[in-house]
Amino acid sequence: MLPSSLSKIYLDGKTFHVKRDDLVDTFLAGNKFRKLYTLLQTPNSKYNKIISYGGTQSNAMLAIAAMCKKKEWIFEYYTKRISQRVKEQNFGNLYLANTLGMEHIELEEDLYRDYVSSLNFNLNEKTFLLDQGGADSLAQKGIAILAQEIRDANLDIKAVATPSGTGTTALFLALSLPEYKVYTVALIGDSEYLKQQMQALHKIPDNLVILEVSKKYHFAKPYKEYFEIYKKLLDAGIEFDLLYAPLMWKTLLEEGLENILYIHSGGVSGNESMLERYKTKGLDL
Ligand SMILES: *Cc1c(COP(=O)(O)O)cnc(C)c1O
């Protein structure tokens, strides 16, 4: 299973290398696999329950569900209320996580924030609370292993790229690879917000570069530009996720950057439900 493989992709006359963390496993892949690595190595008997919270189509949610199934741990996941349409879908990350045994608890919009902050106070030693998106210093070890694989690959490359949600992956990768530049973009909030999220985990090292995006996009919404880049990448031979990857690739191409190793963080399992939304906007493969 490890080290994950490497691919090449040709785009706009440029060659990029791709670290195929997406291929590590069906559901427990990408940077979520790296972030959960320490928990995966923990003896099953140490915990009996993992609690987390966040988005209803989150890639982290699906990875945690797959981990808990493997470890025979209960997985309690809190979200805001979901629509009847999403409830009835028999595809997408929520559906898949439910089939893996996740206990999904919906909270009223106005209770959500307080309830989630209170989760901390009702834990026992057999329960582990994982912050949204797996943003935890526990992620550092798994990402350090990724960094070592990158080093061992001996590519003639001194820069890697990975898009940021919580920024945990980009931050720990930069800390583990001081001799490389780590490029990222902020998908949730702006660069300032991303910096704050990162600083809550660790001081940001100088080799981490947050690229400014040329246009503001809302997270997890469908955009024609995203769809076009997704399709271009697919035509070039690799399927990427529709939430994070398009903005990272768009920015790399706009900045004219090359000689980069792109970390494929998976998330492709969420594409089916996103493509459904693109279809309703008249954008189809
Ligand atoms: C979760 C995720 C990210 C963001 O990772 P962070 O460590 O939260 O910044 C990027 N790409 C994909 C495909 C993801 O699933």
JSON list of C-alpha atoms and ligand atoms in Angstrom, two decimals, residues 31-32 35 59-60 133 143 162-170 194 241 244-245 264-268, ligand 1:
[
{"chain": "A", "resi": 31, "resn": "ASN", "atom": "CA", "xyz": [-4.48, 13.24, 3.04]},
{"chain": "A", "resi": 32, "resn": "LYS", "atom": "CA", "xyz": [-7.25, 11.90, 5.29]},
{"chain": "A", "resi": 35, "resn": "LYS", "atom": "CA", "xyz": [-3.95, 12.48, 8.95]},
{"chain": "A", "resi": 59, "resn": "ASN", "atom": "CA", "xyz": [-14.12, 13.64, 2.76]},
{"chain": "A", "resi": 60, "resn": "ALA", "atom": "CA", "xyz": [-12.83, 13.51, 6.34]},
{"chain": "A", "resi": 133, "resn": "GLY", "atom": "CA", "xyz": [-11.55, 17.90, 8.99]},
{"chain": "A", "resi": 143, "resn": "ILE", "atom": "CA", "xyz": [2.20, 13.60, 7.00]},
{"chain": "A", "resi": 162, "resn": "THR", "atom": "CA", "xyz": [-1.62, 20.83, -2.04]},
{"chain": "A", "resi": 163, "resn": "PRO", "atom": "CA", "xyz": [-4.87, 22.80, -1.60]},
{"chain": "A", "resi": 164, "resn": "SER", "atom": "CA", "xyz": [-5.96, 23.77, 1.92]},
{"chain": "A", "resi": 165, "resn": "GLY", "atom": "CA", "xyz": [-9.18, 23.36, 3.85]},
{"chain": "A", "resi": 166, "resn": "THR", "atom": "CA", "xyz": [-8.01, 23.45, 7.44]},
{"chain": "A", "resi": 167, "resn": "GLY", "atom": "CA", "xyz": [-4.40, 23.84, 6.23]},
{"chain": "A", "resi": 168, "resn": "THR", "atom": "CA", "xyz": [-3.24, 20.92, 8.36]},
{"chain": "A", "resi": 169, "resn": "THR", "atom": "CA", "xyz": [-1.76, 19.01, 5.42]},
{"chain": "A", "resi": 170, "resn": "ALA", "atom": "CA", "xyz": [0.11, 21.95, 3.85]},
{"chain": "A", "resi": 194, "resn": "LEU", "atom": "CA", "xyz": [-6.09, 30.02, 6.65]},
{"chain": "A", "resi": 241, "resn": "ASP", "atom": "CA", "xyz": [-11.80, 16.02, -6.64]},
{"chain": "A", "resi": 244, "resn": "TYR", "atom": "CA", "xyz": [-10.25, 21.48, -3.65]},
{"chain": "A", "resi": 245, "resn": "ALA", "atom": "CA", "xyz": [-8.17, 20.49, -6.66]},
{"chain": "A", "resi": 264, "resn": "HIS", "atom": "CA", "xyz": [-3.43, 14.03, -4.91]},
{"chain": "A", "resi": 265, "resn": "SER", "atom": "CA", "xyz": [-5.43, 14.01, -1.71]},
{"chain": "A", "resi": 266, "resn": "GLY", "atom": "CA", "xyz": [-8.28, 11.84, -2.96]},
{"chain": "A", "resi": 267, "resn": "GLY", "atom": "CA", "xyz": [-11.84, 12.99, -2.45]},
{"chain": "A", "resi": 268, "resn": "VAL", "atom": "CA", "xyz": [-12.97, 11.56, -5.78]},
{"chain": "B", "resi": 1, "resn": "LIG", "atom": "C1", "xyz": [-9.53, 17.41, 3.08]},
{"chain": "B", "resi": 1, "resn": "LIG", "atom": "C2", "xyz": [-8.97, 17.70, 1.76]},
{"chain": "B", "resi": 1, "resn": "LIG", "atom": "C3", "xyz": [-8.10, 18.77, 1.55]},
{"chain": "B", "resi": 1, "resn": "LIG", "atom": "C4", "xyz": [-7.75, 19.76, 2.64]},
{"chain": "B", "resi": 1, "resn": "LIG", "atom": "O1", "xyz": [-6.90, 19.25, 3.62]},
{"chain": "B", "resi": 1, "resn": "LIG", "atom": "P1", "xyz": [-6.54, 20.13, 4.90]},
{"chain": "B", "resi": 1, "resn": "LIG", "atom": "O2", "xyz": [-5.51, 19.34, 5.61]},
{"chain": "B", "resi": 1, "resn": "LIG", "atom": "O3", "xyz": [-7.80, 20.25, 5.73]},
{"chain": "B", "resi": 1, "resn": "LIG", "atom": "O4", "xyz": [-6.06, 21.45, 4.47]},
{"chain": "B", "resi": 1, "resn": "LIG", "atom": "C5", "xyz": [-7.57, 18.95, 0.27]},
{"chain": "B", "resi": 1, "resn": "LIG", "atom": "N1", "xyz": [-7.90, 18.13, -0.74]},
{"chain": "B", "resi": 1, "resn": "LIG", "atom": "C6", "xyz": [-8.75, 17.10, -0.58]},
{"chain": "B", "resi": 1, "resn": "LIG", "atom": "C7", "xyz": [-9.10, 16.25, -1.75]},
{"chain": "B", "resi": 1, "resn": "LIG", "atom": "C8", "xyz": [-9.31, 16.85, 0.67]},
{"chain": "B", "resi": 1, "resn": "LIG", "atom": "O5", "xyz": [-10.16, 15.82, 0.81]}
]
